[in-house]
Amino acid sequence: MGWGITCRYEDEERDGFDQTDIALQSGESYYAPDEDMHKCKRCMLQPCITFVGLGVKKSDYLVKCNCWPPTVFMPFISLAQIIIFAVYAAELAGKGTPVTFESGYPHHSPLIYRPTKRYEAWRFITYMFVHNGWWHILNNLIFQLGIGLTLEMVHKWWRLMIVYLCGVLAGCLLHSVVEHNIALVGASAGAFSLVGAHLAVVITNWKEMRMRCNCECLDQELKVPTGPLRLAVILPLVFYEVGRAIYQHVVAKDSWTIAVGAHLGGIGAGLLLGVPILKNMKRHPWETKLGIVTSVVFGLAVLFGVLFNIFYKGYPETQWD
């Protein structure tokens, strides 16, 4: 195979995942995409096996990655955010207050979260459709599409939709608890819920995220986990965005405020719900128990946020008009 590397399929226990292996050399078994497999998935796997040299077991994370059926939720929600942003941008331009690179959003939109309108419960979700400036929406779109599309190809649209929307809700609730007087716009909480979900996937699929190759030059099999590589990509993004939010919030007083609570709420929701909701290639008993615990923790956190919004007296006076 390519670059003097062959990839051996190891048959361990049958765990219910489809697998095709063919004999290419006497006494050895290799994984190869089945001709009956959808051409989209076959095109994804074949280069990895032939040229990159990934050893793929049926329990490996790569096996479940599939671009058919195509991703649905992330393109849909992103397109909806673009359309609503464009409509409001045109409206603001007509009023002589055009949207700029760093600012501009409809302050009186019924979609945004406002502390004085907390009784309009839909605002705790729909604020994700409104963004403050071109950079705000571009940053969120790049973030959520870059992470969300790859997650959806493995875990499917409905699982990702649950995590994303719960992250949006959790981000707004946490923001309303820590920032009593500040409105909220943007899909940052949803985008960061995908980051948290990815971290949860790495935790629960650590052993399944790996490369196994027979390197002829070393005359031995190499088993290299890819989990650390994923963390090396994701964690710097998390630290940068959260650090930027804290800096903007605490130091840069003259500029618009970044909602730290929304970012942290989104990450927390993704991490807590990613364990029980997203796919686990090979579920262990401790992971099942962990999923129950994280689900309960998330439920209690949401309950606390709702009760806080109902009974806390420090919010601005409610506007009932």
CSV table of C-alpha atoms in Angstrom, one decimal:
chain,number,residue,atom,x,y,z
A,1,MET,CA,0.0,0.0,0.0
A,2,GLY,CA,0.9,3.7,-0.2
A,3,TRP,CA,4.2,4.8,1.4
A,4,GLY,CA,5.3,1.3,2.4
A,5,ILE,CA,2.5,1.1,5.0
A,6,THR,CA,-0.1,-1.7,5.2
A,7,CYS,CA,-3.0,-1.6,7.6
A,8,ARG,CA,-4.1,-4.8,9.2
A,9,TYR,CA,-7.7,-5.4,10.3
A,10,GLU,CA,-7.8,-6.9,13.8
A,11,ASP,CA,-10.9,-9.0,14.6
A,12,GLU,CA,-11.7,-8.7,18.2
A,13,GLU,CA,-15.3,-8.9,19.5
A,14,ARG,CA,-18.4,-8.6,17.3
A,15,ASP,CA,-20.1,-5.4,18.5
A,16,GLY,CA,-22.7,-5.0,15.8
A,17,PHE,CA,-21.0,-2.5,13.5
A,18,ASP,CA,-20.8,-3.4,9.8
A,19,GLN,CA,-17.4,-4.5,8.6
A,20,THR,CA,-15.9,-5.7,5.4
A,21,ASP,CA,-12.5,-7.3,5.2
A,22,ILE,CA,-10.8,-8.9,2.2
A,23,ALA,CA,-7.7,-11.1,1.9
A,24,LEU,CA,-5.0,-9.3,-0.2
A,25,GLN,CA,-2.0,-11.3,0.9
A,26,SER,CA,-1.7,-14.8,2.1
A,27,GLY,CA,-2.4,-15.1,5.8
A,28,GLU,CA,-3.3,-11.4,6.3
A,29,SER,CA,-6.6,-9.6,6.4
A,30,TYR,CA,-7.1,-6.0,5.3
A,31,TYR,CA,-10.0,-3.6,5.7
A,32,ALA,CA,-11.4,-2.3,2.5
A,33,PRO,CA,-14.6,-0.4,1.7
A,34,ASP,CA,-17.3,-2.7,0.4
A,35,GLU,CA,-18.5,-2.1,-3.2
A,36,ASP,CA,-22.0,-2.1,-1.9
A,37,MET,CA,-21.2,0.7,0.5
A,38,HIS,CA,-22.5,4.1,-0.6
A,39,LYS,CA,-20.0,5.8,-2.9
A,40,CYS,CA,-19.8,8.8,-0.7
A,41,LYS,CA,-18.6,6.8,2.3
A,42,ARG,CA,-16.4,4.7,0.1
A,43,CYS,CA,-14.7,7.8,-1.2
A,44,MET,CA,-14.1,9.0,2.3
A,45,LEU,CA,-12.6,5.8,3.6
A,46,GLN,CA,-10.5,4.6,0.6
A,47,PRO,CA,-7.9,7.4,0.6
A,48,CYS,CA,-7.4,7.0,4.3
A,49,ILE,CA,-6.8,3.3,4.0
A,50,THR,CA,-4.8,3.4,0.7
A,51,PHE,CA,-2.7,6.5,1.0
A,52,VAL,CA,-2.7,7.7,4.6
A,53,GLY,CA,-2.4,4.2,6.1
A,54,LEU,CA,-5.1,4.3,8.7
A,55,GLY,CA,-5.8,0.9,10.2
A,56,VAL,CA,-9.6,0.8,10.6
A,57,LYS,CA,-11.4,-1.6,13.0
A,58,LYS,CA,-15.2,-1.9,13.0
A,59,SER,CA,-15.3,-0.1,16.4
A,60,ASP,CA,-13.1,2.8,15.2
A,61,TYR,CA,-14.5,6.3,15.1
A,62,LEU,CA,-13.7,6.7,11.4
A,63,VAL,CA,-16.0,3.8,10.4
A,64,LYS,CA,-19.1,5.7,11.5
A,65,CYS,CA,-18.2,8.9,9.6
A,66,ASN,CA,-20.5,9.1,6.6
A,67,CYS,CA,-21.5,12.0,4.3
A,68,TRP,CA,-24.6,10.1,3.2
A,69,PRO,CA,-27.3,10.9,4.1
A,70,PRO,CA,-25.9,14.4,3.9
A,71,THR,CA,-25.7,16.7,6.9
A,72,VAL,CA,-29.0,18.6,7.4
A,73,PHE,CA,-29.2,20.4,10.7
A,74,MET,CA,-26.0,22.5,10.6
A,75,PRO,CA,-26.5,23.8,7.1
A,76,PHE,CA,-30.2,24.5,7.8
A,77,ILE,CA,-29.6,26.4,11.1
A,78,SER,CA,-26.6,28.3,9.6
A,79,LEU,CA,-28.7,29.3,6.5
A,80,ALA,CA,-31.5,30.5,8.7
A,81,GLN,CA,-29.1,32.7,10.7
A,82,ILE,CA,-27.7,34.1,7.5
A,83,ILE,CA,-31.1,35.0,6.1
A,84,ILE,CA,-32.3,36.6,9.3
A,85,PHE,CA,-29.1,38.6,9.6
A,86,ALA,CA,-29.4,39.8,6.0
A,87,VAL,CA,-33.0,40.8,6.5
A,88,TYR,CA,-32.2,42.9,9.6
A,89,ALA,CA,-29.1,44.3,7.9
A,90,ALA,CA,-31.2,45.6,5.0
A,91,GLU,CA,-33.8,47.0,7.4
A,92,LEU,CA,-31.1,48.8,9.5
A,93,ALA,CA,-29.5,50.2,6.3
A,94,GLY,CA,-32.9,51.6,5.2
A,95,LYS,CA,-33.1,53.4,8.6
A,96,GLY,CA,-29.7,55.0,8.2
A,97,THR,CA,-27.9,52.8,10.7
A,98,PRO,CA,-26.1,50.2,8.6
A,99,VAL,CA,-24.5,47.1,10.1
A,100,THR,CA,-20.7,47.4,10.3
A,101,PHE,CA,-18.0,44.9,10.7
A,102,GLU,CA,-18.1,45.0,14.5
A,103,SER,CA,-21.6,46.3,15.4
A,104,GLY,CA,-25.2,46.7,14.4
A,105,TYR,CA,-28.2,44.7,15.4
A,106,PRO,CA,-32.0,45.4,15.7
A,107,HIS,CA,-32.3,46.4,19.4
A,108,HIS,CA,-36.1,46.0,19.4
A,109,SER,CA,-36.2,42.6,17.6
A,110,PRO,CA,-38.7,40.1,19.2
A,111,LEU,CA,-36.0,37.5,18.7
A,112,ILE,CA,-33.2,38.8,21.0
A,113,TYR,CA,-33.0,38.0,24.8
A,114,ARG,CA,-33.9,41.0,26.9
A,115,PRO,CA,-33.9,41.0,30.7
A,116,THR,CA,-37.1,43.1,30.6
A,117,LYS,CA,-38.9,40.5,28.4
A,118,ARG,CA,-38.0,37.3,30.2
A,119,TYR,CA,-41.7,36.2,30.2
A,120,GLU,CA,-41.4,35.8,26.4
A,121,ALA,CA,-39.8,32.4,26.8
A,122,TRP,CA,-39.0,32.0,23.1
A,123,ARG,CA,-36.3,34.6,23.4
A,124,PHE,CA,-34.1,32.2,25.4
A,125,ILE,CA,-33.7,30.3,22.1
A,126,THR,CA,-34.3,32.7,19.2
A,127,TYR,CA,-31.6,35.1,20.2
A,128,MET,CA,-29.2,32.8,18.3
A,129,PHE,CA,-30.6,34.2,15.0
A,130,VAL,CA,-29.5,37.8,15.6
A,131,HIS,CA,-25.9,38.9,15.4
A,132,ASN,CA,-24.0,42.1,16.2
A,133,GLY,CA,-22.1,42.9,13.1
A,134,TRP,CA,-20.5,41.0,10.2
A,135,TRP,CA,-17.6,39.6,12.2
A,136,HIS,CA,-19.9,38.2,14.9
A,137,ILE,CA,-21.9,36.1,12.5
A,138,LEU,CA,-18.9,35.1,10.4
A,139,ASN,CA,-17.0,33.9,13.4
A,140,ASN,CA,-19.9,31.9,14.7
A,141,LEU,CA,-20.6,30.3,11.3
A,142,ILE,CA,-17.0,29.3,10.8
A,143,PHE,CA,-16.9,27.9,14.3
A,144,GLN,CA,-20.1,25.9,14.2
A,145,LEU,CA,-19.8,24.6,10.6
A,146,GLY,CA,-16.1,23.6,11.1
A,147,ILE,CA,-16.9,21.5,14.1
A,148,GLY,CA,-20.6,20.8,13.6
A,149,LEU,CA,-20.4,19.2,10.1
A,150,THR,CA,-17.8,16.7,11.1
A,151,LEU,CA,-19.9,15.8,14.2
A,152,GLU,CA,-23.1,15.5,12.3
A,153,MET,CA,-21.5,13.1,9.8
A,154,VAL,CA,-20.9,10.7,12.6
A,155,HIS,CA,-23.7,11.4,15.1
A,156,LYS,CA,-26.5,12.4,12.7
A,157,TRP,CA,-28.6,15.5,12.7
A,158,TRP,CA,-31.1,14.8,15.4
A,159,ARG,CA,-28.5,14.2,18.1
A,160,LEU,CA,-26.6,17.3,17.1
A,161,MET,CA,-29.8,19.3,17.1
A,162,ILE,CA,-30.6,18.3,20.7
A,163,VAL,CA,-27.1,19.3,21.9
A,164,TYR,CA,-27.0,22.5,19.9
A,165,LEU,CA,-30.4,23.8,21.1
A,166,CYS,CA,-29.8,22.8,24.7
A,167,GLY,CA,-26.5,24.6,24.5
A,168,VAL,CA,-28.3,27.7,23.2
A,169,LEU,CA,-30.8,27.5,26.1
A,170,ALA,CA,-28.1,26.8,28.7
A,171,GLY,CA,-26.0,29.7,27.5
A,172,CYS,CA,-28.9,32.1,27.8
A,173,LEU,CA,-29.9,30.9,31.2
A,174,LEU,CA,-26.4,31.2,32.6
A,175,HIS,CA,-26.0,34.7,31.0
A,176,SER,CA,-29.3,35.7,32.6
A,177,VAL,CA,-28.0,34.5,36.0
A,178,VAL,CA,-24.7,36.3,35.9
A,179,GLU,CA,-25.6,39.4,33.7
A,180,HIS,CA,-28.9,40.7,35.0
A,181,ASN,CA,-29.0,43.9,32.9
A,182,ILE,CA,-27.5,42.9,29.5
A,183,ALA,CA,-29.3,41.7,26.4
A,184,LEU,CA,-28.0,38.7,24.5
A,185,VAL,CA,-27.6,38.1,20.7
A,186,GLY,CA,-25.6,35.6,18.7
A,187,ALA,CA,-25.1,31.8,18.3
A,188,SER,CA,-22.0,31.6,20.3
A,189,ALA,CA,-23.6,29.4,23.0
A,190,GLY,CA,-24.7,26.9,20.3
A,191,ALA,CA,-21.3,27.0,18.6
A,192,PHE,CA,-19.6,26.3,21.9
A,193,SER,CA,-22.0,23.5,22.7
A,194,LEU,CA,-20.5,21.7,19.7
A,195,VAL,CA,-17.0,22.3,21.2
A,196,GLY,CA,-18.1,20.8,24.5
A,197,ALA,CA,-19.8,17.9,22.6
A,198,HIS,CA,-16.6,17.2,20.8
A,199,LEU,CA,-14.7,17.1,24.0
A,200,ALA,CA,-17.3,14.6,25.3
A,201,VAL,CA,-16.9,12.5,22.2
A,202,VAL,CA,-13.1,12.4,22.7
A,203,ILE,CA,-13.6,11.3,26.3
A,204,THR,CA,-16.1,8.5,25.5
A,205,ASN,CA,-14.3,7.3,22.3
A,206,TRP,CA,-10.7,7.7,23.4
A,207,LYS,CA,-9.6,4.2,22.6
A,208,GLU,CA,-11.6,4.2,19.3
A,209,MET,CA,-10.0,7.3,18.0
A,210,ARG,CA,-6.7,5.8,16.8
A,211,MET,CA,-4.4,4.9,13.9
A,212,ARG,CA,-3.1,1.4,13.6
A,213,CYS,CA,-0.6,0.8,10.9
A,214,ASN,CA,2.0,-1.8,10.0
A,215,CYS,CA,5.1,0.2,9.2
A,216,GLU,CA,7.4,-2.0,7.0
A,217,CYS,CA,10.5,0.2,7.6
A,218,LEU,CA,10.2,-0.4,11.4
A,219,ASP,CA,8.9,-3.9,11.0
A,220,GLN,CA,6.3,-3.4,13.6
A,221,GLU,CA,2.7,-2.3,14.1
A,222,LEU,CA,2.1,1.3,15.3
A,223,LYS,CA,-1.0,2.2,17.3
A,224,VAL,CA,-1.3,5.9,17.6
A,225,PRO,CA,-4.3,7.5,19.4
A,226,THR,CA,-5.8,10.5,17.6
A,227,GLY,CA,-7.6,11.8,20.7
A,228,PRO,CA,-4.6,14.0,21.8
A,229,LEU,CA,-4.5,15.5,18.3
A,230,ARG,CA,-8.1,16.4,18.5
A,231,LEU,CA,-7.6,18.0,21.9
A,232,ALA,CA,-4.6,19.9,20.5
A,233,VAL,CA,-6.8,21.4,17.9
A,234,ILE,CA,-9.9,22.1,20.0
A,235,LEU,CA,-8.5,23.3,23.3
A,236,PRO,CA,-6.5,26.2,21.9
A,237,LEU,CA,-9.7,27.4,20.2
A,238,VAL,CA,-11.6,27.2,23.5
A,239,PHE,CA,-8.9,29.0,25.5
A,240,TYR,CA,-8.7,31.7,22.8
A,241,GLU,CA,-12.4,32.4,22.5
A,242,VAL,CA,-13.1,32.2,26.3
A,243,GLY,CA,-10.0,34.3,27.0
A,244,ARG,CA,-11.1,36.9,24.4
A,245,ALA,CA,-14.6,37.0,25.9
A,246,ILE,CA,-13.2,37.6,29.4
A,247,TYR,CA,-10.8,40.2,28.2
A,248,GLN,CA,-13.5,42.0,26.2
A,249,HIS,CA,-15.8,41.8,29.2
A,250,VAL,CA,-13.4,42.9,31.9
A,251,VAL,CA,-10.8,45.1,30.2
A,252,ALA,CA,-12.2,46.6,27.0
A,253,LYS,CA,-14.9,48.6,28.7
A,254,ASP,CA,-15.5,50.9,25.7
A,255,SER,CA,-16.4,48.1,23.3
A,256,TRP,CA,-19.4,45.9,23.2
A,257,THR,CA,-19.5,43.2,25.8
A,258,ILE,CA,-19.0,39.5,24.9
A,259,ALA,CA,-21.2,37.2,26.9
A,260,VAL,CA,-18.9,35.0,28.9
A,261,GLY,CA,-21.8,33.2,30.6
A,262,ALA,CA,-23.3,32.2,27.2
A,263,HIS,CA,-19.9,30.8,26.1
A,264,LEU,CA,-19.4,28.8,29.3
A,265,GLY,CA,-23.0,27.7,29.4
A,266,GLY,CA,-22.8,26.3,25.8
A,267,ILE,CA,-19.5,24.5,26.5
A,268,GLY,CA,-21.0,23.0,29.7
A,269,ALA,CA,-24.2,21.8,28.0
A,270,GLY,CA,-22.3,20.2,25.1
A,271,LEU,CA,-19.9,18.4,27.5
A,272,LEU,CA,-22.7,17.2,29.8
A,273,LEU,CA,-25.1,16.1,27.0
A,274,GLY,CA,-22.5,14.9,24.6
A,275,VAL,CA,-21.8,11.9,26.9
A,276,PRO,CA,-25.3,10.4,26.9
A,277,ILE,CA,-26.7,11.6,23.6
A,278,LEU,CA,-23.9,11.4,21.0
A,279,LYS,CA,-22.7,8.0,19.6
A,280,ASN,CA,-20.3,5.9,21.6
A,281,MET,CA,-18.5,3.4,19.4
A,282,LYS,CA,-18.0,1.0,22.2
A,283,ARG,CA,-19.9,1.8,25.3
A,284,HIS,CA,-18.5,0.7,28.7
A,285,PRO,CA,-20.5,0.5,31.9
A,286,TRP,CA,-18.8,3.5,33.5
A,287,GLU,CA,-19.7,5.6,30.5
A,288,THR,CA,-23.4,4.7,30.8
A,289,LYS,CA,-23.3,5.7,34.5
A,290,LEU,CA,-21.4,8.9,33.6
A,291,GLY,CA,-24.1,9.7,31.0
A,292,ILE,CA,-26.8,9.4,33.7
A,293,VAL,CA,-24.9,11.6,36.1
A,294,THR,CA,-24.3,14.3,33.4
A,295,SER,CA,-27.9,14.3,32.3
A,296,VAL,CA,-29.1,14.8,35.9
A,297,VAL,CA,-26.6,17.6,36.4
A,298,PHE,CA,-27.7,19.3,33.2
A,299,GLY,CA,-31.4,19.0,34.2
A,300,LEU,CA,-30.7,20.4,37.7
A,301,ALA,CA,-28.7,23.3,36.2
A,302,VAL,CA,-31.5,24.2,33.8
A,303,LEU,CA,-34.1,24.0,36.6
A,304,PHE,CA,-32.0,26.3,38.7
A,305,GLY,CA,-31.7,28.8,35.9
A,306,VAL,CA,-35.5,28.8,35.3
A,307,LEU,CA,-36.3,29.2,39.0
A,308,PHE,CA,-33.7,32.0,39.3
A,309,ASN,CA,-35.3,33.9,36.4
A,310,ILE,CA,-38.7,33.5,38.1
A,311,PHE,CA,-37.9,34.4,41.7
A,312,TYR,CA,-34.9,36.7,41.6
A,313,LYS,CA,-35.8,40.3,42.2
A,314,GLY,CA,-32.7,42.0,40.9
A,315,TYR,CA,-33.7,42.1,37.2
A,316,PRO,CA,-34.8,45.4,35.5
A,317,GLU,CA,-38.5,46.1,35.7
A,318,THR,CA,-40.5,43.9,33.4
A,319,GLN,CA,-41.9,45.6,30.3
A,320,TRP,CA,-45.3,44.0,29.6
A,321,ASP,CA,-46.2,46.0,26.5
